[in-house]
């Protein structure tokens, strides 16, 4: 019995009041195409709204930062991109992401230059905000989604469905919708204006490669993700521990680790090649990636340092050097249990939990975290949506809530409400009859969850309708931060516990096999 191969069959749903039936009966590819087209339409609708720093001189916002990087990369030689000079004033949105972001900016800069040269001309294009310029910039993000994020999600869905052979087709379609219609990612990339879809897409591709046992491909893709945005390091402990755990179970662990290390170093060298000719050039880039001078926290982000600063004035008690070490120790110590579990008992499911727990540790305790960094824990949470639907829903709810002040500043309230509503509509669309997990949870936790949701709803209205006391101008932001932080901590504790329970389940299975 134990040696027989399991038949890989995805259960076909019947048309029994299941709204997903019409979508899934034509196959996985057709389902993905339909959901992707709808997701692109939603992205287009959000891109009609304002963006970060719209009409707000002298530095504008993230939209201008991305445009300025295109201006710099197409007008200056590669070696000057990260170097302060008269042609590249780093105090005005200097490049502060790794080289792959710079190459992406270069490609998009060529695209803009071919249609609208004045939008990326050196010096004179600062603050450029023509209608066509905005349209072309929006298309650069949309095309990045189409070329990187969507194919990566399709790769993951294929890999996931192959590893979960008895999942209903409607569940797989629902999972696609949850990943592709993540409201937080859409609002940040297509509203606020960023290119997180590239680094997150590369990470999803790496996760899919892990699930498909293509570890060398996974290493290459994740190294590319790290070389696009340094925040991808939130996932590094999970990748490291899972791959190490796999290698230690093979005949020649040293050889296996060496192969992975060779791929990582080769990919890294390929991307960073223009800056490896001298130590000075390499350190110039690294200095831009770690802006420690900004302090341990900035704005009102729902992590440990910012939340506890209400009582403990971290910046006054410790200097920057000490805070760097303290935050590093806190981050590593909190993600260590998750790493140990994966080294001891690596599994695909445990790896997804490890990604979530590792990113939670970095979000809650690392140095200089932004509100938008909640996108990183949200990625593995969306990949785990079928395993942990309520964790995913809760994290989306409070992830969106934690970014509400930021999105209000960007005048994205209407898009925020629309995507929030769309998410809940899709989340509660029935997938199959036996959705008992959700019902049992609501039976046991109804009072607490209702209270928290009601509290967040009231705080939305208060933030929009009332002025804070003059003595405490950021009171509402602080309350939103505190409420969101408590939920993130609760979720992190829960998912760490769930990951270690996988270890116990694995031990029980092994014992049963020995008895048989």
Coordinates of C-alpha atoms in Angstrom, one line a residue:
X1 CA 0.0 0.0 0.0
X2 CA 2.7 2.5 1.1
X3 CA 4.8 1.9 -2.1
X4 CA 2.0 2.5 -4.6
X5 CA 2.1 5.9 -6.4
X6 CA -0.8 8.2 -5.6
X7 CA -3.0 9.0 -8.6
X8 CA -2.8 12.7 -9.4
X9 CA -6.4 13.7 -10.1
X10 CA -8.0 17.1 -9.5
X11 CA -11.6 16.6 -8.6
X12 CA -14.1 18.1 -11.0
X13 CA -16.9 20.1 -9.5
X14 CA -20.4 19.7 -10.6
X15 CA -22.8 22.6 -11.3
X16 CA -24.5 22.5 -7.9
X17 CA -24.9 26.2 -7.1
X18 CA -21.1 26.6 -7.4
X19 CA -20.3 30.0 -9.0
X20 CA -16.9 28.8 -10.0
X21 CA -18.2 25.9 -12.1
X22 CA -18.5 27.8 -15.4
X23 CA -14.9 29.0 -15.0
X24 CA -13.2 25.6 -14.2
X25 CA -15.0 23.2 -16.6
X26 CA -12.8 24.2 -19.5
X27 CA -9.5 23.4 -17.7
X28 CA -6.8 25.1 -15.7
X29 CA -5.4 27.2 -18.6
X30 CA -8.7 28.7 -19.5
X31 CA -9.6 29.4 -15.9
X32 CA -6.3 31.2 -15.4
X33 CA -6.8 33.2 -18.6
X34 CA -10.2 34.4 -17.6
X35 CA -9.2 35.4 -14.1
X36 CA -6.0 37.1 -15.4
X37 CA -8.0 39.2 -17.8
X38 CA -10.4 40.3 -15.0
X39 CA -7.4 41.0 -12.8
X40 CA -5.8 43.2 -15.5
X41 CA -9.1 45.1 -15.9
X42 CA -9.1 45.8 -12.2
X43 CA -5.5 47.0 -12.4
X44 CA -6.5 49.3 -15.3
X45 CA -9.4 50.7 -13.3
X46 CA -7.1 51.4 -10.3
X47 CA -4.5 53.1 -12.5
X48 CA -7.1 55.8 -13.4
X49 CA -6.8 57.1 -9.8
X50 CA -4.1 59.4 -8.4
X51 CA -0.6 58.2 -7.4
X52 CA 2.0 58.9 -4.8
X53 CA 3.1 62.6 -4.9
X54 CA 0.7 63.7 -7.7
X55 CA 1.0 67.5 -8.2
X56 CA 3.0 67.8 -5.0
X57 CA 6.4 69.5 -5.6
X58 CA 9.3 69.8 -5.0
X59 CA 10.0 66.0 -4.7
X60 CA 6.6 64.7 -5.6
X61 CA 6.5 60.9 -4.6
X62 CA 7.2 57.3 -5.6
X63 CA 5.8 58.0 -9.1
X64 CA 8.5 60.6 -9.6
X65 CA 11.1 58.4 -8.1
X66 CA 10.5 55.6 -10.6
X67 CA 10.4 58.1 -13.5
X68 CA 13.6 59.8 -12.3
X69 CA 15.4 56.4 -12.2
X70 CA 14.4 55.9 -15.9
X71 CA 15.8 59.4 -16.6
X72 CA 19.1 58.6 -14.9
X73 CA 19.7 55.2 -16.3
X74 CA 19.1 56.1 -20.0
X75 CA 21.2 59.3 -19.8
X76 CA 24.2 58.2 -17.7
X77 CA 26.7 55.4 -18.0
X78 CA 26.1 52.3 -15.8
X79 CA 28.9 53.1 -13.4
X80 CA 27.4 56.5 -12.6
X81 CA 23.9 55.3 -11.7
X82 CA 24.6 55.0 -7.9
X83 CA 27.3 57.7 -7.7
X84 CA 26.6 61.2 -6.5
X85 CA 27.6 63.8 -9.1
X86 CA 26.4 67.0 -10.7
X87 CA 24.4 64.9 -13.2
X88 CA 23.0 62.5 -10.6
X89 CA 22.0 64.3 -7.3
X90 CA 21.4 61.4 -5.0
X91 CA 19.5 63.6 -2.6
X92 CA 16.8 63.8 -5.3
X93 CA 15.4 60.3 -5.5
X94 CA 18.8 58.6 -5.9
X95 CA 18.6 54.9 -6.9
X96 CA 18.3 52.9 -3.7
X97 CA 17.4 49.4 -5.0
X98 CA 19.8 46.7 -6.4
X99 CA 21.0 46.7 -10.1
X100 CA 18.1 44.6 -11.5
X101 CA 15.8 47.5 -10.6
X102 CA 18.2 49.8 -12.4
X103 CA 18.2 47.6 -15.5
X104 CA 14.4 47.5 -15.4
X105 CA 14.3 51.3 -15.2
X106 CA 16.7 51.5 -18.2
X107 CA 14.4 49.3 -20.3
X108 CA 11.3 51.3 -19.3
X109 CA 13.2 54.5 -19.9
X110 CA 13.9 53.4 -23.5
X111 CA 10.1 52.7 -23.9
X112 CA 9.2 56.2 -22.6
X113 CA 11.9 57.9 -24.7
X114 CA 10.6 56.3 -27.9
X115 CA 7.2 57.8 -27.4
X116 CA 7.8 60.9 -25.2
X117 CA 11.5 61.9 -25.0
X118 CA 10.8 65.0 -22.9
X119 CA 9.5 62.8 -20.1
X120 CA 12.9 61.3 -19.4
X121 CA 15.3 64.1 -20.5
X122 CA 18.1 64.8 -18.1
X123 CA 17.3 67.6 -15.6
X124 CA 14.4 69.2 -17.5
X125 CA 12.0 66.2 -16.9
X126 CA 11.8 66.5 -13.1
X127 CA 8.2 66.5 -11.9
X128 CA 7.0 65.7 -15.5
X129 CA 3.3 65.0 -15.3
X130 CA 1.7 65.1 -18.7
X131 CA -1.3 62.9 -19.5
X132 CA 0.6 60.8 -22.0
X133 CA 3.6 60.5 -19.6
X134 CA 1.3 59.2 -16.9
X135 CA -0.3 56.8 -19.3
X136 CA 3.1 55.4 -20.4
X137 CA 4.3 55.1 -16.8
X138 CA 1.1 53.1 -15.9
X139 CA 1.7 50.8 -18.9
X140 CA 5.2 50.0 -17.6
X141 CA 3.8 48.5 -14.4
X142 CA 1.0 46.7 -16.2
X143 CA 3.4 45.2 -18.7
X144 CA 5.6 44.1 -15.8
X145 CA 2.6 42.3 -14.3
X146 CA 1.9 40.6 -17.6
X147 CA 5.5 39.6 -18.3
X148 CA 6.6 38.5 -14.8
X149 CA 3.9 38.2 -12.1
X150 CA 1.2 36.5 -14.1
X151 CA 3.4 33.8 -15.6
X152 CA 5.0 33.2 -12.2
X153 CA 1.5 32.7 -10.6
X154 CA 0.5 30.3 -13.4
X155 CA 3.7 28.3 -12.8
X156 CA 2.9 28.2 -9.1
X157 CA -0.7 27.1 -9.7
X158 CA 0.4 24.2 -11.9
X159 CA 3.1 23.1 -9.4
X160 CA 0.7 23.4 -6.5
X161 CA -2.2 21.6 -8.1
X162 CA 0.2 18.8 -9.1
X163 CA 1.3 18.4 -5.5
X164 CA -2.3 18.6 -4.2
X165 CA -3.9 16.1 -6.5
X166 CA -7.3 15.9 -4.7
X167 CA -8.1 19.6 -4.7
X168 CA -11.3 20.6 -6.3
X169 CA -11.0 22.6 -9.5
X170 CA -13.1 25.3 -8.0
X171 CA -10.6 25.6 -5.1
X172 CA -7.7 26.0 -7.6
X173 CA -9.7 28.8 -9.4
X174 CA -10.4 30.5 -6.1
X175 CA -6.7 30.3 -5.2
X176 CA -5.8 32.0 -8.6
X177 CA -8.3 34.8 -7.8
X178 CA -6.9 35.3 -4.3
X179 CA -3.3 35.7 -5.6
X180 CA -4.0 37.7 -8.7
X181 CA -6.6 40.0 -7.1
X182 CA -4.6 40.8 -3.9
X183 CA -6.0 44.3 -3.1
X184 CA -2.8 45.4 -1.3
X185 CA -0.5 44.6 -4.2
X186 CA -2.8 46.2 -6.7
X187 CA -3.2 49.4 -4.7
X188 CA 0.5 49.8 -4.1
X189 CA 1.7 49.0 -7.6
X190 CA -1.1 50.4 -9.7
X191 CA -2.3 53.1 -7.4
X192 CA 0.5 54.4 -5.2
X193 CA 3.0 53.4 -8.0
X194 CA 5.7 50.8 -7.6
X195 CA 7.1 47.6 -9.3
X196 CA 6.7 45.1 -6.5
X197 CA 5.1 42.7 -9.1
X198 CA 8.6 42.0 -10.4
X199 CA 10.4 41.0 -7.2
X200 CA 7.3 39.2 -5.9
X201 CA 6.8 37.5 -9.2
X202 CA 10.4 36.2 -9.2
X203 CA 9.8 35.0 -5.7
X204 CA 6.6 33.1 -6.6
X205 CA 8.5 31.5 -9.5
X206 CA 11.2 30.4 -7.1
X207 CA 8.6 28.9 -4.7
X208 CA 7.0 27.1 -7.6
X209 CA 10.4 25.7 -8.6
X210 CA 10.9 24.5 -5.1
X211 CA 7.5 22.7 -5.1
X212 CA 8.5 21.2 -8.5
X213 CA 11.9 20.0 -7.1
X214 CA 13.8 22.3 -9.5
X215 CA 16.1 23.7 -6.8
X216 CA 18.7 25.2 -9.2
X217 CA 16.0 27.1 -11.0
X218 CA 14.7 28.3 -7.6
X219 CA 18.1 29.6 -6.5
X220 CA 18.5 31.5 -9.8
X221 CA 15.0 33.1 -9.5
X222 CA 15.3 34.0 -5.9
X223 CA 18.7 35.6 -6.4
X224 CA 17.1 37.7 -9.2
X225 CA 14.4 38.7 -6.7
X226 CA 17.0 39.8 -4.2
X227 CA 18.8 41.7 -7.0
X228 CA 15.6 43.5 -7.8
X229 CA 14.5 44.5 -4.3
X230 CA 16.5 44.0 -1.2
X231 CA 13.3 43.4 0.8
X232 CA 13.2 40.0 -0.8
X233 CA 15.6 39.1 2.0
X234 CA 12.5 38.7 4.1
X235 CA 12.2 35.3 2.5
X236 CA 15.9 34.3 2.6
X237 CA 15.9 32.4 5.9
X238 CA 13.0 30.2 4.6
X239 CA 14.8 29.4 1.3
X240 CA 18.1 28.8 3.1
X241 CA 16.8 26.5 5.8
X242 CA 14.5 24.5 3.4
X243 CA 17.2 23.9 0.8
X244 CA 19.8 23.1 3.5
X245 CA 17.3 20.6 5.0
X246 CA 16.8 19.0 1.6
X247 CA 20.6 18.8 0.9
X248 CA 21.4 17.2 4.3
X249 CA 19.1 14.3 3.5
X250 CA 21.0 13.4 0.3
X251 CA 23.9 11.1 -0.3
X252 CA 26.4 13.9 -0.7
X253 CA 25.3 17.0 1.1
X254 CA 28.4 19.0 0.4
X255 CA 28.1 18.5 -3.3
X256 CA 24.4 19.5 -3.2
X257 CA 25.1 22.6 -1.3
X258 CA 28.0 23.5 -3.6
X259 CA 25.8 23.3 -6.7
X260 CA 23.2 25.6 -5.2
X261 CA 25.9 28.0 -4.0
X262 CA 27.4 28.1 -7.5
X263 CA 24.1 29.0 -9.1
X264 CA 23.5 31.8 -6.5
X265 CA 27.0 33.3 -7.0
X266 CA 26.8 32.9 -10.8
X267 CA 23.4 34.7 -11.0
X268 CA 24.6 37.4 -8.5
X269 CA 27.8 38.0 -10.5
X270 CA 25.8 38.3 -13.8
X271 CA 23.5 40.9 -12.4
X272 CA 26.1 42.9 -10.4
X273 CA 28.9 42.6 -13.0
X274 CA 29.2 46.4 -13.7
X275 CA 29.9 47.0 -10.0
X276 CA 32.3 44.1 -9.2
X277 CA 35.3 45.7 -10.9
X278 CA 36.3 47.4 -7.7
X279 CA 35.5 47.3 -4.0
X280 CA 34.6 51.0 -4.0
X281 CA 32.0 50.6 -6.8
X282 CA 30.4 47.6 -5.0
X283 CA 30.3 49.4 -1.6
X284 CA 28.7 52.5 -3.3
X285 CA 25.8 50.4 -4.4
X286 CA 25.5 48.6 -1.0
X287 CA 25.5 52.0 0.8
X288 CA 22.5 53.0 -1.3
X289 CA 20.6 49.8 -0.4
X290 CA 20.9 50.3 3.4
X291 CA 19.9 53.8 4.4
X292 CA 20.6 53.5 8.1
X293 CA 20.7 57.2 8.5
X294 CA 16.9 57.3 8.3
X295 CA 16.5 55.6 11.7
X296 CA 15.0 52.3 12.8
X297 CA 11.5 53.4 11.8
X298 CA 9.9 56.0 9.6
X299 CA 6.3 57.1 9.4
X300 CA 3.6 55.0 11.2
X301 CA 4.3 51.4 10.4
X302 CA 2.6 48.6 12.4
X303 CA 5.8 46.9 13.5
X304 CA 7.4 46.4 17.0
X305 CA 9.8 49.4 16.9
X306 CA 7.3 52.0 15.8
X307 CA 4.4 50.7 18.0
X308 CA 6.5 50.5 21.2
X309 CA 8.1 53.9 20.5
X310 CA 4.9 55.3 22.1
X311 CA 6.3 54.2 25.4
X312 CA 10.0 53.5 24.7
X313 CA 11.9 56.2 22.8
X314 CA 14.3 53.9 21.0
X315 CA 16.0 56.6 19.0
X316 CA 16.9 58.5 22.2
X317 CA 18.0 55.5 24.2
X318 CA 20.3 53.9 21.6
X319 CA 22.4 55.2 18.7
X320 CA 22.0 53.9 15.2
X321 CA 24.8 51.3 15.5
X322 CA 23.3 49.8 18.6
X323 CA 19.8 49.7 17.1
X324 CA 21.1 47.9 14.0
X325 CA 22.5 45.1 16.2
X326 CA 19.4 45.0 18.4
X327 CA 17.0 44.8 15.4
X328 CA 19.2 42.2 13.7
X329 CA 19.2 40.0 16.9
X330 CA 15.5 40.3 17.3
X331 CA 14.8 39.5 13.6
X332 CA 17.1 36.4 13.5
X333 CA 16.0 35.1 16.9
X334 CA 12.3 35.2 16.0
X335 CA 12.7 33.5 12.6
X336 CA 15.1 30.9 14.0
X337 CA 12.4 28.4 15.2
X338 CA 10.9 28.4 11.7
X339 CA 14.4 27.8 10.2
X340 CA 15.2 24.9 12.6
X341 CA 11.9 23.2 11.8
X342 CA 12.6 23.3 8.1
X343 CA 16.2 22.1 8.5
X344 CA 15.0 19.2 10.6
X345 CA 11.9 18.3 8.5
X346 CA 11.8 20.1 5.1
X347 CA 8.5 19.8 3.3
X348 CA 6.7 21.9 0.6
X349 CA 3.9 22.8 3.0
X350 CA 6.3 23.6 5.8
X351 CA 8.3 25.8 3.3
X352 CA 5.2 27.9 2.6
X353 CA 4.7 28.4 6.4
X354 CA 8.4 29.2 6.8
X355 CA 8.1 31.9 4.1
X356 CA 5.3 33.5 6.0
X357 CA 7.0 33.2 9.4
X358 CA 10.3 34.6 8.1
X359 CA 8.7 37.5 6.5
X360 CA 6.6 38.2 9.6
X361 CA 9.9 38.3 11.6
X362 CA 11.5 40.8 9.3
X363 CA 8.3 43.0 9.1
X364 CA 7.9 43.1 12.8
X365 CA 11.6 43.5 13.9
X366 CA 13.9 44.5 11.1
X367 CA 15.5 48.0 10.6
X368 CA 13.6 50.7 8.5
X369 CA 10.4 48.9 7.6
X370 CA 7.7 50.7 5.5
X371 CA 3.9 50.3 5.5
X372 CA 4.2 48.8 2.0
X373 CA 6.4 46.0 3.4
X374 CA 3.3 44.1 4.5
X375 CA 3.2 42.9 0.9
X376 CA 5.9 40.5 1.7
X377 CA 4.1 38.5 4.4
X378 CA 1.0 38.7 2.3
X379 CA 2.7 36.8 -0.6
X380 CA 3.1 33.5 1.2
X381 CA -0.2 34.0 3.0
X382 CA -1.9 34.2 -0.4
X383 CA 0.0 31.0 -1.5
X384 CA -1.3 29.3 1.6
X385 CA -4.9 30.7 1.2
X386 CA -6.4 27.2 0.7
X387 CA -4.6 25.8 3.7
X388 CA -5.2 28.9 5.9
X389 CA -8.1 30.8 4.5
X390 CA -8.8 32.7 7.7
X391 CA -5.2 33.7 8.2
X392 CA -5.1 35.0 4.7
X393 CA -8.4 37.0 5.1
X394 CA -7.3 38.4 8.5
X395 CA -3.9 39.5 7.1
X396 CA -5.5 41.1 4.0
X397 CA -8.0 42.9 6.2
X398 CA -5.4 44.4 8.6
X399 CA -2.7 44.7 6.0
X400 CA -5.1 47.0 4.0
X401 CA -6.1 48.8 7.2
X402 CA -2.5 49.4 8.2
X403 CA -1.9 51.1 4.8
X404 CA -5.1 53.2 5.0
X405 CA -3.3 56.5 6.1
X406 CA -0.8 56.1 3.2
X407 CA -3.5 55.4 0.7
X408 CA -5.6 58.4 1.9
X409 CA -2.6 60.7 1.3
X410 CA -2.5 59.3 -2.2
X411 CA -6.2 60.0 -2.7
X412 CA -7.0 56.3 -3.3
X413 CA -9.9 56.0 -0.8
X414 CA -12.4 55.1 -3.5
X415 CA -10.1 52.4 -5.0
X416 CA -9.4 51.2 -1.5
X417 CA -13.1 50.7 -0.7
X418 CA -13.8 49.1 -4.1
X419 CA -11.0 46.6 -3.8
X420 CA -11.8 45.8 -0.2
X421 CA -15.3 45.0 -1.2
X422 CA -14.2 43.0 -4.2
X423 CA -11.9 40.9 -2.0
X424 CA -14.6 40.0 0.4
X425 CA -17.0 39.2 -2.4
X426 CA -14.5 36.8 -4.0
X427 CA -13.3 35.4 -0.7
X428 CA -16.8 34.3 0.4
X429 CA -17.8 33.0 -3.0
X430 CA -18.6 29.3 -2.3
X431 CA -16.1 26.8 -3.6
X432 CA -17.5 23.5 -2.4
X433 CA -20.1 22.4 0.2
X434 CA -17.7 21.3 2.9
X435 CA -16.3 24.7 4.0
X436 CA -16.7 23.8 7.6
X437 CA -13.4 25.5 8.7
X438 CA -14.8 28.9 8.2
X439 CA -18.1 28.1 9.9
X440 CA -16.4 26.5 13.0
X441 CA -14.1 29.5 13.3
X442 CA -17.0 31.9 13.3
X443 CA -18.8 29.8 15.8
X444 CA -15.9 29.9 18.2
X445 CA -14.5 33.3 17.6
X446 CA -17.5 35.3 16.6
X447 CA -17.5 37.8 19.3
X448 CA -13.8 38.7 19.1
X449 CA -13.6 38.9 15.3
X450 CA -16.8 40.9 15.0
X451 CA -15.5 43.4 17.6
X452 CA -12.2 43.8 15.8
X453 CA -13.8 44.2 12.4
X454 CA -16.3 46.7 13.8
X455 CA -13.4 48.6 15.5
X456 CA -11.5 48.9 12.2
X457 CA -14.6 50.0 10.4
X458 CA -15.2 52.8 13.0
X459 CA -11.6 53.9 12.8
X460 CA -11.9 54.2 9.0
X461 CA -14.8 56.7 9.5
X462 CA -13.1 58.5 12.4
X463 CA -9.9 58.9 10.3
X464 CA -11.9 60.4 7.3
X465 CA -14.4 62.5 9.2
X466 CA -12.7 63.8 12.3
X467 CA -9.6 66.0 13.0
X468 CA -7.2 64.7 15.7
X469 CA -6.4 66.9 18.8
X470 CA -3.8 69.6 18.0
X471 CA -1.6 68.2 20.8
X472 CA -1.6 64.7 19.1
X473 CA -1.8 65.3 15.4
X474 CA -1.0 61.6 14.5
X475 CA -3.3 60.1 17.1
X476 CA -5.4 58.2 14.6
X477 CA -2.4 56.8 12.7
X478 CA -1.0 55.6 16.0
X479 CA -4.3 53.8 16.9
X480 CA -4.5 52.2 13.5
X481 CA -0.9 51.1 13.9
X482 CA -1.5 49.6 17.3
X483 CA -4.6 47.7 16.3
X484 CA -2.9 46.3 13.2
X485 CA 0.3 45.4 15.1
X486 CA -1.5 43.3 17.7
X487 CA -3.2 41.3 14.9
X488 CA 0.1 40.8 13.0
X489 CA 1.7 39.5 16.2
X490 CA -1.2 37.1 16.9
X491 CA -1.0 35.8 13.3
X492 CA 2.8 35.3 13.5
X493 CA 2.4 33.3 16.7
X494 CA -0.3 31.2 15.2
X495 CA 1.5 30.4 12.0
X496 CA 4.7 29.5 13.8
X497 CA 2.8 27.1 16.0
X498 CA 1.1 25.6 12.8
X499 CA 4.5 25.1 11.2
X500 CA 5.8 23.2 14.2
X501 CA 2.7 21.1 14.3
X502 CA 3.7 19.8 10.9
X503 CA 6.8 18.4 12.5
X504 CA 4.6 16.4 15.0
X505 CA 2.3 15.2 12.2
X506 CA 5.4 14.0 10.3
X507 CA 6.6 12.1 13.4
X508 CA 3.3 10.4 13.9
X509 CA 3.2 9.3 10.2
X510 CA 6.7 7.8 10.6
X511 CA 5.7 5.9 13.7
X512 CA 2.6 4.5 12.0
X513 CA 4.7 3.4 9.1
X514 CA 7.1 1.6 11.4
X515 CA 4.2 -0.2 13.2
X516 CA 2.9 -1.3 9.8

